[in-house]
Amino acid sequence: PVPGGGHRMRSRLLMKMRPFGGLALNDDNAYMTSDFKLDARYQLTEFRLGGKMQGMPVSARGERQGEKLRMSYTLAVLKGDLLVDFPPDATLSDMFLPYQGGGRLEVGKMWKIKMLDLGNLVMVGKSQKVELTELYAAVVALEKPPGRADLPPAWQVEVRRYPTDKDWTYLLWVDEGGT
């Protein structure tokens, strides 16, 4: 909670990128920080992202303008601005964390995500622009994360490009505390 109403969510992420393939760069780390501000109705009012993806600095910021989201981004020497549809019930995520909290998880819960897709900027042959991509998430089980017998059971969340896809795009586990 923040003084005057509303909320603020912050996250930090450090991830090794080599297992995901793509270009083999000297620095295989992705380091991202995010700061999201929400109003009293839990709707996004503004956000900031910053960090490095495989050695390249990246930043993005945006603010809600009614049912639109005005965004600007910078990746190394590439810069741009976007104005995209962003209805009141939309969920914005950076490209690594599809669950930002809010609402309890349970098997069968599903939601649509508008994801800030920075990956287009670092993939060869892509459109070379930042886009908002829609993804679909579903909680499919409550189990111990694989290879982590020391941890309590967590919610297994599958993320798909389309809700009817048989295979998930990526998979994550979220504990009761939202980690």
C-alpha positions as CSV (number, residue, x, y, z in Angstrom):
1,P,0.0,0.0,0.0
2,V,1.1,3.6,-0.7
3,P,0.0,6.8,1.2
4,G,-3.0,8.3,-0.4
5,G,-4.4,5.0,-1.7
6,G,-3.3,2.5,-4.3
7,H,-0.5,0.0,-4.3
8,R,3.0,-0.5,-5.6
9,M,4.6,-3.8,-6.7
10,R,8.3,-4.2,-7.2
11,S,10.2,-7.2,-8.5
12,R,13.8,-8.2,-9.3
13,L,14.9,-11.1,-11.5
14,L,18.2,-12.6,-12.4
15,M,18.1,-15.4,-14.9
16,K,20.7,-17.3,-17.0
17,M,19.6,-17.2,-20.7
18,R,21.9,-19.8,-22.2
19,P,19.4,-22.7,-21.7
20,F,16.9,-20.8,-23.9
21,G,19.2,-20.8,-27.0
22,G,19.4,-17.9,-29.3
23,L,22.6,-15.9,-29.8
24,A,25.6,-17.0,-27.7
25,L,26.7,-13.7,-26.1
26,N,29.5,-13.1,-23.6
27,D,27.0,-12.2,-20.9
28,D,24.2,-14.7,-20.7
29,N,22.4,-13.0,-17.8
30,A,19.0,-11.3,-17.9
31,Y,18.6,-8.9,-15.0
32,M,15.3,-7.0,-14.7
33,T,13.7,-4.8,-12.2
34,S,10.1,-3.6,-12.4
35,D,8.0,-1.1,-10.5
36,F,4.2,-1.2,-11.0
37,K,1.8,1.4,-9.5
38,L,-1.8,0.5,-9.1
39,D,-4.8,2.6,-8.1
40,A,-7.3,1.9,-5.3
41,R,-9.2,-0.4,-7.7
42,Y,-6.0,-2.4,-8.4
43,Q,-5.8,-1.1,-12.0
44,L,-2.4,-0.3,-13.4
45,T,-1.7,3.4,-13.5
46,E,2.0,3.4,-14.4
47,F,5.1,1.2,-14.6
48,R,8.9,1.2,-15.1
49,L,11.1,-1.6,-16.2
50,G,14.9,-1.6,-16.4
51,G,17.8,-3.9,-16.6
52,K,20.1,-5.7,-18.9
53,M,19.4,-8.6,-21.3
54,Q,22.5,-10.4,-22.2
55,G,24.6,-7.3,-21.7
56,M,22.3,-4.9,-23.5
57,P,20.6,-2.2,-21.4
58,V,16.8,-2.1,-21.6
59,S,14.2,0.2,-20.1
60,A,10.5,0.8,-20.6
61,R,8.0,3.0,-18.9
62,G,4.3,3.6,-19.4
63,E,1.1,5.1,-18.0
64,R,-2.5,4.4,-18.4
65,Q,-4.6,6.9,-20.4
66,G,-8.2,5.7,-20.1
67,E,-8.4,2.4,-21.8
68,K,-5.0,2.9,-23.5
69,L,-1.5,2.4,-22.3
70,R,1.2,4.9,-23.5
71,M,4.6,3.3,-23.4
72,S,8.2,4.3,-24.3
73,Y,11.1,1.9,-24.5
74,T,14.9,1.9,-25.0
75,L,17.1,-1.1,-25.9
76,A,20.7,-0.1,-26.5
77,V,20.3,2.4,-29.4
78,L,16.7,1.4,-30.3
79,K,13.9,3.7,-29.0
80,G,10.2,3.8,-29.5
81,D,6.8,4.8,-28.3
82,L,3.5,2.9,-28.4
83,L,-0.1,3.6,-27.6
84,V,-2.0,0.3,-27.2
85,D,-5.4,-0.9,-26.1
86,F,-5.4,-1.7,-22.4
87,P,-8.8,-2.4,-20.9
88,P,-9.5,-2.0,-17.1
89,D,-9.2,-5.8,-16.5
90,A,-5.9,-6.2,-18.4
91,T,-2.9,-7.6,-16.6
92,L,0.6,-6.4,-17.6
93,S,3.6,-8.5,-17.1
94,D,7.2,-8.3,-18.0
95,M,8.4,-11.1,-20.1
96,F,9.6,-13.3,-17.3
97,L,7.0,-13.0,-14.5
98,P,3.4,-13.8,-15.7
99,Y,2.0,-13.8,-12.2
100,Q,2.4,-10.5,-10.4
101,G,0.2,-11.4,-7.5
102,G,-3.4,-10.4,-6.8
103,G,-6.0,-13.0,-6.1
104,R,-5.5,-16.4,-4.7
105,L,-4.4,-19.2,-6.9
106,E,-6.2,-22.5,-7.2
107,V,-6.3,-25.3,-9.6
108,G,-8.5,-24.3,-12.6
109,K,-7.9,-20.6,-12.3
110,M,-7.1,-19.0,-15.7
111,W,-6.2,-15.5,-16.9
112,K,-5.1,-13.6,-19.9
113,I,-1.8,-11.6,-19.8
114,K,-0.7,-8.7,-21.8
115,M,3.0,-9.2,-21.8
116,L,5.6,-6.6,-22.6
117,D,7.6,-8.7,-25.2
118,L,11.2,-7.4,-25.1
119,G,12.3,-10.6,-26.8
120,N,11.6,-9.2,-30.2
121,L,14.5,-6.8,-29.8
122,V,17.1,-9.5,-29.2
123,M,16.0,-12.2,-31.6
124,V,17.5,-12.3,-35.1
125,G,14.9,-12.0,-37.8
126,K,12.2,-10.5,-35.6
127,S,10.3,-7.3,-36.1
128,Q,12.8,-5.3,-34.0
129,K,10.2,-3.5,-32.0
130,V,8.6,-3.9,-28.6
131,E,5.1,-5.2,-28.6
132,L,2.4,-6.2,-26.2
133,T,1.7,-9.9,-26.7
134,E,-1.3,-11.8,-25.3
135,L,-0.6,-15.0,-23.4
136,Y,-2.8,-17.3,-21.4
137,A,-2.0,-18.7,-18.0
138,A,-3.7,-21.6,-16.1
139,V,-3.1,-23.2,-12.7
140,V,-3.0,-26.9,-13.4
141,A,-1.7,-28.5,-10.1
142,L,-0.4,-28.0,-6.6
143,E,2.8,-29.9,-6.3
144,K,6.4,-29.7,-5.2
145,P,8.6,-28.0,-7.9
146,P,10.7,-30.6,-9.8
147,G,14.1,-31.2,-8.2
148,R,13.2,-29.1,-5.1
149,A,12.1,-31.6,-2.5
150,D,13.1,-29.1,0.2
151,L,10.3,-26.7,-0.8
152,P,6.6,-26.9,0.1
153,P,4.1,-27.6,-2.6
154,A,3.5,-24.7,-5.0
155,W,1.0,-23.9,-7.8
156,Q,2.1,-25.1,-11.2
157,V,1.2,-22.5,-13.8
158,E,1.3,-23.2,-17.5
159,V,1.5,-20.3,-19.9
160,R,0.4,-20.7,-23.5
161,R,0.5,-18.5,-26.6
162,Y,-3.2,-19.5,-27.3
163,P,-5.6,-20.9,-24.8
164,T,-6.2,-24.0,-27.0
165,D,-2.5,-24.9,-27.4
166,K,-1.7,-28.4,-26.2
167,D,1.8,-27.5,-25.2
168,W,2.8,-24.7,-22.8
169,T,5.2,-22.0,-23.8
170,Y,6.7,-22.0,-20.3
171,L,6.0,-23.3,-16.9
172,L,6.5,-21.9,-13.4
173,W,5.7,-22.7,-9.8
174,V,4.3,-20.1,-7.4
175,D,4.1,-20.6,-3.7
176,E,1.4,-19.4,-1.3
177,G,3.4,-16.2,-0.6
178,G,3.5,-15.3,-4.3
179,T,7.2,-16.3,-4.9
